[in-house]
Amino acid sequence: MTRYTSATDTDRAEMLAEIGVGSVEELFKQIPEPVRLGRPLELADGLGENEVFERLVTLAERNADAEHEICFVGAGMYDHYVPAIVDAITQRSEFLTPYTPYQPEVSQGGLQVMFEFQTAMSELTALPVSGAGLYEGPSTVASAGYLAIGATGRSRFVVSRGVHPHSRETLATYAAGYGAELVEVGIEEGHTDAAALADAVDGETAALFLQSPNFLGAVEDVEALGAAAKEHGALLIVACDPMTLGVLKPPGECGADVAVGEGQPLGNRLDFGGPSFGFFCATEEHIRRMPGRIAGETVDADGRRGFVLTLQTREQHIRREKATHNICTAQALNALAAMVHLAWLGRQGYRELGELLVQRTAYARDRLAALDGVELLHEAPVAREFALRVDAPVAEVLDRCADRGIAAGYPLGREYPEYGDGLLVAITERRSKEQIDQLAEALGDAVKELGTRNKQQEVPA
Amino acid sequence: MTRYTSATDTDRAEMLAEIGVGSVEELFKQIPEPVRLGRPLELADGLGENEVFERLVTLAERNADAEHEICFVGAGMYDHYVPAIVDAITQRSEFLTPYTPYQPEVSQGGLQVMFEFQTAMSELTALPVSGAGLYEGPSTVASAGYLAIGATGRSRFVVSRGVHPHSRETLATYAAGYGAELVEVGIEEGHTDAAALADAVDGETAALFLQSPNFLGAVEDVEALGAAAKEHGALLIVACDPMTLGVLKPPGECGADVAVGEGQPLGNRLDFGGPSFGFFCATEEHIRRMPGRIAGETVDADGRRGFVLTLQTREQHIRREKATHNICTAQALNALAAMVHLAWLGRQGYRELGELLVQRTAYARDRLAALDGVELLHEAPVAREFALRVDAPVAEVLDRCADRGIAAGYPLGREYPEYGDGLLVAITERRSKEQIDQLAEALGDAVKELGTRNKQQEVPA
Amino acid sequence: MTLPTITETPMQADRAKTIFEKSVAGRRAAVLPDAGVPERPLEELIPERLLRSEPPHLPEISEPEIVRHYNRVSRRNFDLDTGFYPLGSCTMKHNPRLNERVAALPGHARLHPAQDPKRAQGALELMWQLQETLAEICGLPHVSLQPSAGSHGELAGLLLTRAYHADRGEQRHQVLTPDTAHGTNPASVTMAGYEVVKVATNERGGVEIDDLRAKASDEVACLMLTNPNTLGLFDENIAEIAEIVHGVGGTLYYDGANLNAIMGHSRPGDMGFDIVHVNLHKSFSQPHGGGGPGGGPIAVSDRIEPFLPRPQVMRRDGTNGAEPLFDLDFERPKSIGRLRGFQGNFGVFVRSYAYILSLGGDGLSEASETAVLNANYLLARLKKGRAGRYLPVAFDRHCMHEFVLSGKPAKTELGVQTLDIAKRLLDFGFHPPTVYFPLLVDEALMVEPTETEPRENLDAFADAIDRILEEAESDPEIAKQAPYTTPVRRLDEVKANRQPVVRQALA
Amino acid sequence: MTLPTITETPMQADRAKTIFEKSVAGRRAAVLPDAGVPERPLEELIPERLLRSEPPHLPEISEPEIVRHYNRVSRRNFDLDTGFYPLGSCTMKHNPRLNERVAALPGHARLHPAQDPKRAQGALELMWQLQETLAEICGLPHVSLQPSAGSHGELAGLLLTRAYHADRGEQRHQVLTPDTAHGTNPASVTMAGYEVVKVATNERGGVEIDDLRAKASDEVACLMLTNPNTLGLFDENIAEIAEIVHGVGGTLYYDGANLNAIMGHSRPGDMGFDIVHVNLHKSFSQPHGGGGPGGGPIAVSDRIEPFLPRPQVMRRDGTNGAEPLFDLDFERPKSIGRLRGFQGNFGVFVRSYAYILSLGGDGLSEASETAVLNANYLLARLKKGRAGRYLPVAFDRHCMHEFVLSGKPAKTELGVQTLDIAKRLLDFGFHPPTVYFPLLVDEALMVEPTETEPRENLDAFADAIDRILEEAESDPEIAKQAPYTTPVRRLDEVKANRQPVVRQALA
Ligand SMILES: Cc1ncc(COP(=O)(O)O)c(C=O)c1O
Ligand SMILES: Cc1ncc(COP(=O)(O)O)c(C=O)c1O
């Protein structure tokens, strides 16, 4: 077995002598007999490094990953290209292996990165304050709810059905704890139903939750929808996709009080869903209610510039039951990855990438909608993902495409039974025109073969 | 196109102004018109990082590599497991991106590693002096020849046919330059023909070249064979496989004056043949003729311990045409990989690995030799590789095995026409008993199907 | 002019500069592929009022300079791969690079979380195997890998408790936590909508049974406990404690931060706990990453199982000798629901699973033994020196994998506080222990060496502590003004809090 | 006791200790798999007299401590990813991490070099494409990728020359090299069995034509030239030079170390060169690795082609529209033979090919432009300051991608040598230029900024040089005793040479 330890028999003997006991066993005597295990763990014996490697390779190769399949699946996590410098930097021991920066004098690296990250996210969302990152998107949405309750003293959430189903579900899970009622507002032609929303938001509402682009890919008119929240003194909480903010009006310019979202598209690999990070930005007034770590600038005893964890009186380790959140270990390394990716994209590249997504998405949408047996689920403007209806069983269509090495999209049925024939297709800069054309072919063939009606027959000869 | 540069149009304009020219073009005026290219290079336009990545993935996937094929090919380079810490350490910018340590004050990292590497190689070979590494095995053998000429003032090499064909060929190539005659001594039953060798070595002989285990896998009796060299005052140059020296008597204990070899098995990946490194160890008396960099210990102005490149008067940058070798850029990073691998193996692990190879090789040899239509090419003792004869066209046998995901070995025919039916099979710690059994099955089937005689028929019913 | 003398270290002299300050308009690193499709004006595709007018001020900088920036910045961190990091309660054990390697395999790293389970069998099997393994280690049969870290696991555990009681038609409002509890425990309690009730600590460092008995009632939903607790001591009364809490119908929650002490020796499930969280980034070697990512799987007993988060990884036996099939179960009617997006921090699971495969059952139990040996050895070494006088151990027993010293005598007798000692340790090249926690101990120093430290490092640390106390005996100012050699010296946290500057002002 | 003052930097205080000195008997990192086969006594398999009696004294140390050791040791290096590295003739340009990523793909990294070409088509195509690309850049139609670095390429070129002449029944003994030539050129000449004849340099820094003419004879096998030469100057007489050498039947060898100046602007083949080596680790971004690995492919003209090393990558057109097939050609009857094992430093080829794909033709030519711009800008900046007086440029022309200053005035007027300036630069955080080369220039400083440096770094370097000269004006001792802040200060090389300690003494 692999040990990663140093103690030899000699070490052990000498150390025990120093402690003054005869065996390690003696040290374990403080565990009362009845709760001792008294048998070896029923786990396999340890392995050498190359054996573990082979074992993991074998498992990994039983997954159809985006390097071996053309991946049009999105639904919140996207197959963006992670530049090589992201790996090189995040794998540096100096970033990979420290703990949370509790000793700022020897943690300036991590703290400065947090400060830079906060600046970048604040720029992206056009909100003045950003935290250093939370777990991932959906739980970050739930955390925003917790802030809203504290900030408004109210406990009713109005949530658009366009918000990611995972976020809505997680919000509900958390709400069962901190106590809040959820009201959902439906979707009409791709967009949040504005009229229903205006009705739903009232003086008891702590927060209105929107997402743009919403889960069906539609770009929402956040400003217009958010007016109801402003009117009733509810917070406007907007979930957004950080890869679209080079093109879309940022939440801060749409009246959002809080912007949150899934950080994965920024420098984080798919990893079957994690680790990634959630971002959390807000207006100045909420700074002392923000969840999680925040780095701040200051000076040292000699006047040198430096960074520290700040406003720690919000946090669990200082405030305990009065903390604004319970989070401790978060996702610092993932936030670093995002920061490096953003620096690599740069101001121009970030915008260009957003535009590239819009253009290719428009092409793909037109191309697929033109297929027999395929139509748009909605015609609302989209940025990087769009929803289709296919005239054939979606699961089977996806299997057919998979046989041709294409992951064609995300089936909407489980989470939106009303769109049982719905398919969500996502585009990244890795998805070339040729691949989109391949998808069109595969999807077209699949729908033709599996279609419930045969279009040919409909057309009079 | 990707640039990796910083100069913006503004930078360019201001820099040109500072230089006092109107355009970059003007700076290129020193190139006379007739030798200017005057047209763009006929190369594709540059690509974005993700496009280059996709392109290279596509190429890479058209190779059958040892992660996707069970590799029993050796012939000088072996599919050993490279521990993950080797990559982590060699990929650190601090080791990856400096030049040769010309400024020792800021190169102590690299210099100390060289010193450690020299110590380790000297331990492995049981010779007191080691250089910091040359290109790879075969050219290092040739470099040893150059040293022998200088050391003896003679120019005749006696070379065992058991020395790697690439080494013999490279030695011949070099010898055409520095002027030396090559005499080859044949193989008998796997071993260098001792009698022929004793005849071949004479008072004009600069060096005797042996390899152990030799190319056919046989462990040579270096001491006995080397006696002829000692007798005639020729240098005994021994090429060895560094992965066998935990088990086999080291060259330094067999009377070798120089030990050389291919370093790939130590911490270096296969890489389709390179980069790896060659090691070069010698007795004390040759220290001032050694090729390439050597690090030495010293102290700094304040008395601190430190390391420098030493005995530089051997080298081209100081001695120019009088240098003991022309090498400049060598393979420092690959030597670092070896050092980390050796430290990881450690004294015990290094020996255990050698023993593991011997045991599995013995098993594999017995197992394969028992197959119908397969027999041993020789019965000499082996350490980690052995030679078979197969009673079927070797190339076709290999194709059949490849169809079953197995690279069965190295065909001897090209380099040893006398063993046109010969197959060299190599074992590493990655080749499990199960894989050896799989090989036996595949090889057995292939030989049976392709065999020139049908063994069944031979046996009287 | 005289010869230069060193007044600042090179790193101190290199003042912090952010990447934004290195930005020059027009520079860039990334080059994107051409769209390759017929392009249309943006406004045709998305109404202009929904578009951004000006791109955000991201840095404009070339790739080589980005690399240099972050490489240089990285060196301003102290990290585990450089030196001893005995941060109590954090289990700073070695982070094997093998785990990084296997996590990076494209079959893991580029697997989309919404991939059809049929085409993600390897990933689901890995998760299932990890679940089984954690169940065996914790002594509880059911595991959910969803929680993203310890505190997320705590919240999950409390929500499970709520669901469990609700399912029985009960409403309970209190959660008991000992005064030694980690800050996340009470914070989680509040977040889960409960009220914290503190339980006192007895003279052996365990739960004060009488106090517990007094506070146990049908209002109590749960008792949260760490065992060994944050003093590094195993609570010998655990069976009785469990009986009391179960007696009033509460659940027992095990904060697994200290699991590294007892792997293969004792199991929370066997102690009577109903719910356990495991910190994959502590006991199971996931690197801490400067503050995450981590993983906080929970293991639970049968009665809690119905409420586990959705989706749950499941294994279906193959029929007629076929391979088993792995799937995600979304149909869990009593589930508390999702705790997060998708299935959890899968990349962390890969690393921890690789770690467990490497050590095996025997290796895990040996790891705990060595962790306990190391802690007791270091404690013994310290006791023999000046620390024995100025930094006495808070509860004088053999410890488990960590121990807590009190800096009270140092403060009163020498005039140096725990903080000063911690800062002075930095000059000696050590990361300080956790300080001022647990709150119960005055001027606490909480030391956890972990099993992966060789004895020499423990000796060197003990010697450094002794040197620092020796210095303080002759001049306490040395420690009070420390550190001297770190990239920056003591930082003004008050200023940072008063006028928070939490982002860079940009044009 | 007074408060500690810094007398050494933290790294200076951390004295060098080798991994062997950290070894403790019985410790280990690796765990090997079980043999898994019936084991037999070793002596049964290999005669005892051929066996090793005692294992070598390799370090005995745990994995975490190995990592710490090399991480700490690594920081004692200055590296390109940290700062400006204007080492003349070495082309310290950015090393993109993309290239490391693609080289590490298992299809490359774990491909056995003896794999049947049928099953290594991707690798062979890559090599073939790289050959084609280098041919186009060099203006010579045939390429061998075999040589492992520049000096290996030089040797190859000279052996090719020898084979070429032998094939014509000629025996020649001399090789001409200008006095500005790099040390590897004369060393290669000797190793290839030729005699070096030096050619003088004219007042514009080029080859002295009269001297060349005088030395050109039918004894001359070859002229080796760098162009731009090691002074960073393009030899305007190159056409005439070629004519002279070709006139006497010699070959022209191009040392490609300075190719970075002219990519896409001028081609050695068009200048009349017969053989060119390319340093993949200079112009084509392979990281230098602290002294390798590199790659030194050669490109040659038609008349040299028959003699190229074996094996050669070849492309066979597919019949009937099939894909082309790539293969290794071993049947080259006139070949000089192998220069090394297998096919060359393939991993280096992958990196350089990725680099070329990234930049493309336009990018390469722009890289050369920017390299030349940067060099001239830095030269202009330096000239304006004190360097103009104390470190004048050796040949006052526009330079190409690098330039050479002479420290002679600094030495005579200020009493500081080039070495002192170099050492003092270390304190300013810069890697010094190449010093004392080319030999022709007294107290030479050879500065090559490369295209990947931003202007600010050039400015900062110029400012540092100015500061150093300013210091020297008032006190030359400052430079003479420099450096002060590096991990060690000036090292005693004489001692190292007198009693060489080239390995650690072990038990
Ligand atoms: C005792 C204890 N409980 C809980 C936690 C919280 O764990 P996490 O940081 O994973 O949320 C910690 C972490 O420091 C801890 O030490
Ligand atoms: C001008 C010149 N020629 C030749 C060489 C030798 O190249 P290599 O180090 O690749 O052998 C160098 C390398 O420094 C050089 O600068």
PDB file of C-alpha atoms in Angstrom, chain A residues 165-284:
ATOM      1  CA  PRO A 165     -34.206  24.045 -12.418  1.00  0.00           C
ATOM      2  CA  HIS A 166     -31.248  23.122 -10.214  1.00  0.00           C
ATOM      3  CA  SER A 167     -31.236  26.624  -8.803  1.00  0.00           C
ATOM      4  CA  ARG A 168     -34.939  26.577  -8.147  1.00  0.00           C
ATOM      5  CA  GLU A 169     -34.699  23.207  -6.501  1.00  0.00           C
ATOM      6  CA  THR A 170     -31.734  24.197  -4.377  1.00  0.00           C
ATOM      7  CA  LEU A 171     -33.459  27.404  -3.380  1.00  0.00           C
ATOM      8  CA  ALA A 172     -36.418  25.337  -2.264  1.00  0.00           C
ATOM      9  CA  THR A 173     -34.190  23.000  -0.271  1.00  0.00           C
ATOM     10  CA  TYR A 174     -32.515  25.887   1.528  1.00  0.00           C
ATOM     11  CA  ALA A 175     -35.800  27.708   1.980  1.00  0.00           C
ATOM     12  CA  ALA A 176     -37.124  24.733   3.930  1.00  0.00           C
ATOM     13  CA  GLY A 177     -34.359  25.515   6.392  1.00  0.00           C
ATOM     14  CA  TYR A 178     -34.269  29.265   6.714  1.00  0.00           C
ATOM     15  CA  GLY A 179     -37.976  29.423   6.139  1.00  0.00           C
ATOM     16  CA  ALA A 180     -39.267  31.054   2.985  1.00  0.00           C
ATOM     17  CA  GLU A 181     -42.170  30.602   0.650  1.00  0.00           C
ATOM     18  CA  LEU A 182     -41.561  30.153  -3.083  1.00  0.00           C
ATOM     19  CA  VAL A 183     -43.860  31.371  -5.809  1.00  0.00           C
ATOM     20  CA  GLU A 184     -43.075  30.391  -9.359  1.00  0.00           C
ATOM     21  CA  VAL A 185     -43.887  32.482 -12.423  1.00  0.00           C
ATOM     22  CA  GLY A 186     -44.266  30.676 -15.735  1.00  0.00           C
ATOM     23  CA  ILE A 187     -42.765  31.102 -19.171  1.00  0.00           C
ATOM     24  CA  GLU A 188     -44.521  32.435 -22.224  1.00  0.00           C
ATOM     25  CA  GLU A 189     -42.882  32.099 -25.623  1.00  0.00           C
ATOM     26  CA  GLY A 190     -39.524  31.631 -24.065  1.00  0.00           C
ATOM     27  CA  HIS A 191     -39.673  34.590 -21.730  1.00  0.00           C
ATOM     28  CA  THR A 192     -40.802  34.936 -18.143  1.00  0.00           C
ATOM     29  CA  ASP A 193     -44.481  35.775 -18.167  1.00  0.00           C
ATOM     30  CA  ALA A 194     -44.325  39.491 -17.406  1.00  0.00           C
ATOM     31  CA  ALA A 195     -47.948  39.888 -16.426  1.00  0.00           C
ATOM     32  CA  ALA A 196     -47.950  36.912 -14.091  1.00  0.00           C
ATOM     33  CA  LEU A 197     -44.775  38.198 -12.577  1.00  0.00           C
ATOM     34  CA  ALA A 198     -46.171  41.641 -11.910  1.00  0.00           C
ATOM     35  CA  ASP A 199     -49.060  39.962 -10.130  1.00  0.00           C
ATOM     36  CA  ALA A 200     -46.858  37.683  -8.102  1.00  0.00           C
ATOM     37  CA  VAL A 201     -44.513  40.285  -6.630  1.00  0.00           C
ATOM     38  CA  ASP A 202     -45.998  42.043  -3.629  1.00  0.00           C
ATOM     39  CA  GLY A 203     -45.086  43.923  -0.487  1.00  0.00           C
ATOM     40  CA  GLU A 204     -44.236  40.677   1.295  1.00  0.00           C
ATOM     41  CA  THR A 205     -41.770  39.668  -1.368  1.00  0.00           C
ATOM     42  CA  ALA A 206     -38.176  39.464  -0.239  1.00  0.00           C
ATOM     43  CA  ALA A 207     -36.735  38.873  -3.668  1.00  0.00           C
ATOM     44  CA  LEU A 208     -37.495  38.350  -7.304  1.00  0.00           C
ATOM     45  CA  PHE A 209     -35.260  35.764  -8.992  1.00  0.00           C
ATOM     46  CA  LEU A 210     -34.620  36.005 -12.703  1.00  0.00           C
ATOM     47  CA  GLN A 211     -32.116  34.359 -14.985  1.00  0.00           C
ATOM     48  CA  SER A 212     -30.823  35.754 -18.264  1.00  0.00           C
ATOM     49  CA  PRO A 213     -30.304  34.072 -20.630  1.00  0.00           C
ATOM     50  CA  ASN A 214     -32.883  31.911 -18.994  1.00  0.00           C
ATOM     51  CA  PHE A 215     -32.769  28.136 -18.936  1.00  0.00           C
ATOM     52  CA  LEU A 216     -34.368  27.969 -22.384  1.00  0.00           C
ATOM     53  CA  GLY A 217     -31.645  30.246 -23.709  1.00  0.00           C
ATOM     54  CA  ALA A 218     -33.793  33.342 -24.070  1.00  0.00           C
ATOM     55  CA  VAL A 219     -32.320  36.711 -23.212  1.00  0.00           C
ATOM     56  CA  GLU A 220     -34.707  38.268 -20.708  1.00  0.00           C
ATOM     57  CA  ASP A 221     -35.565  41.913 -20.430  1.00  0.00           C
ATOM     58  CA  VAL A 222     -34.362  42.014 -16.857  1.00  0.00           C
ATOM     59  CA  GLU A 223     -34.864  45.708 -16.452  1.00  0.00           C
ATOM     60  CA  ALA A 224     -38.498  45.584 -17.454  1.00  0.00           C
ATOM     61  CA  LEU A 225     -39.260  42.466 -15.442  1.00  0.00           C
ATOM     62  CA  GLY A 226     -37.391  43.807 -12.453  1.00  0.00           C
ATOM     63  CA  ALA A 227     -39.530  46.899 -12.172  1.00  0.00           C
ATOM     64  CA  ALA A 228     -42.040  44.957 -10.099  1.00  0.00           C
ATOM     65  CA  ALA A 229     -39.366  44.208  -7.524  1.00  0.00           C
ATOM     66  CA  LYS A 230     -38.258  47.833  -7.340  1.00  0.00           C
ATOM     67  CA  GLU A 231     -41.816  48.900  -6.876  1.00  0.00           C
ATOM     68  CA  HIS A 232     -42.403  46.640  -3.901  1.00  0.00           C
ATOM     69  CA  GLY A 233     -39.018  46.998  -2.272  1.00  0.00           C
ATOM     70  CA  ALA A 234     -38.014  43.443  -3.062  1.00  0.00           C
ATOM     71  CA  LEU A 235     -34.480  42.632  -4.082  1.00  0.00           C
ATOM     72  CA  LEU A 236     -33.862  41.853  -7.721  1.00  0.00           C
ATOM     73  CA  ILE A 237     -31.601  38.812  -7.866  1.00  0.00           C
ATOM     74  CA  VAL A 238     -30.318  37.954 -11.310  1.00  0.00           C
ATOM     75  CA  ALA A 239     -28.586  34.739 -12.266  1.00  0.00           C
ATOM     76  CA  CYS A 240     -26.418  35.124 -15.319  1.00  0.00           C
ATOM     77  CA  ASP A 241     -24.008  33.264 -17.531  1.00  0.00           C
ATOM     78  CA  PRO A 242     -20.603  34.920 -17.221  1.00  0.00           C
ATOM     79  CA  MET A 243     -19.696  34.051 -20.811  1.00  0.00           C
ATOM     80  CA  THR A 244     -22.484  36.227 -22.160  1.00  0.00           C
ATOM     81  CA  LEU A 245     -21.668  39.424 -20.303  1.00  0.00           C
ATOM     82  CA  GLY A 246     -19.341  40.689 -22.969  1.00  0.00           C
ATOM     83  CA  VAL A 247     -22.411  41.102 -25.112  1.00  0.00           C
ATOM     84  CA  LEU A 248     -25.452  41.290 -22.871  1.00  0.00           C
ATOM     85  CA  LYS A 249     -26.280  44.210 -20.664  1.00  0.00           C
ATOM     86  CA  PRO A 250     -24.865  43.374 -17.241  1.00  0.00           C
ATOM     87  CA  PRO A 251     -27.200  42.893 -14.254  1.00  0.00           C
ATOM     88  CA  GLY A 252     -25.840  45.972 -12.546  1.00  0.00           C
ATOM     89  CA  GLU A 253     -27.114  48.093 -15.417  1.00  0.00           C
ATOM     90  CA  CYS A 254     -30.504  46.389 -15.281  1.00  0.00           C
ATOM     91  CA  GLY A 255     -31.238  47.294 -11.713  1.00  0.00           C
ATOM     92  CA  ALA A 256     -30.104  44.071 -10.087  1.00  0.00           C
ATOM     93  CA  ASP A 257     -29.329  44.218  -6.400  1.00  0.00           C
ATOM     94  CA  VAL A 258     -27.544  40.928  -6.514  1.00  0.00           C
ATOM     95  CA  ALA A 259     -26.026  39.034  -9.442  1.00  0.00           C
ATOM     96  CA  VAL A 260     -25.125  35.400  -9.041  1.00  0.00           C
ATOM     97  CA  GLY A 261     -24.257  32.533 -11.272  1.00  0.00           C
ATOM     98  CA  GLU A 262     -22.373  29.431 -12.147  1.00  0.00           C
ATOM     99  CA  GLY A 263     -18.708  30.194 -12.743  1.00  0.00           C
ATOM    100  CA  GLN A 264     -17.796  27.015 -14.626  1.00  0.00           C
ATOM    101  CA  PRO A 265     -17.663  28.582 -18.090  1.00  0.00           C
ATOM    102  CA  LEU A 266     -14.785  30.720 -16.843  1.00  0.00           C
ATOM    103  CA  GLY A 267     -11.689  28.592 -16.844  1.00  0.00           C
ATOM    104  CA  ASN A 268     -13.199  25.537 -15.212  1.00  0.00           C
ATOM    105  CA  ARG A 269     -13.473  22.181 -16.863  1.00  0.00           C
ATOM    106  CA  LEU A 270     -16.714  20.230 -16.992  1.00  0.00           C
ATOM    107  CA  ASP A 271     -15.583  17.652 -14.423  1.00  0.00           C
ATOM    108  CA  PHE A 272     -18.977  15.921 -14.549  1.00  0.00           C
ATOM    109  CA  GLY A 273     -20.378  18.900 -12.707  1.00  0.00           C
ATOM    110  CA  GLY A 274     -17.768  20.163 -10.306  1.00  0.00           C
ATOM    111  CA  PRO A 275     -15.754  21.581  -8.718  1.00  0.00           C
ATOM    112  CA  SER A 276     -16.516  24.969 -10.190  1.00  0.00           C
ATOM    113  CA  PHE A 277     -17.587  28.064  -8.293  1.00  0.00           C
ATOM    114  CA  GLY A 278     -20.505  30.416  -7.785  1.00  0.00           C
ATOM    115  CA  PHE A 279     -20.087  34.144  -8.042  1.00  0.00           C
ATOM    116  CA  PHE A 280     -21.952  36.622  -5.902  1.00  0.00           C
ATOM    117  CA  CYS A 281     -21.976  40.361  -6.601  1.00  0.00           C
ATOM    118  CA  ALA A 282     -24.103  43.020  -5.042  1.00  0.00           C
ATOM    119  CA  THR A 283     -24.669  46.666  -4.531  1.00  0.00           C
ATOM    120  CA  GLU A 284     -22.636  48.474  -1.902  1.00  0.00           C
TER     121      GLU A 284
END
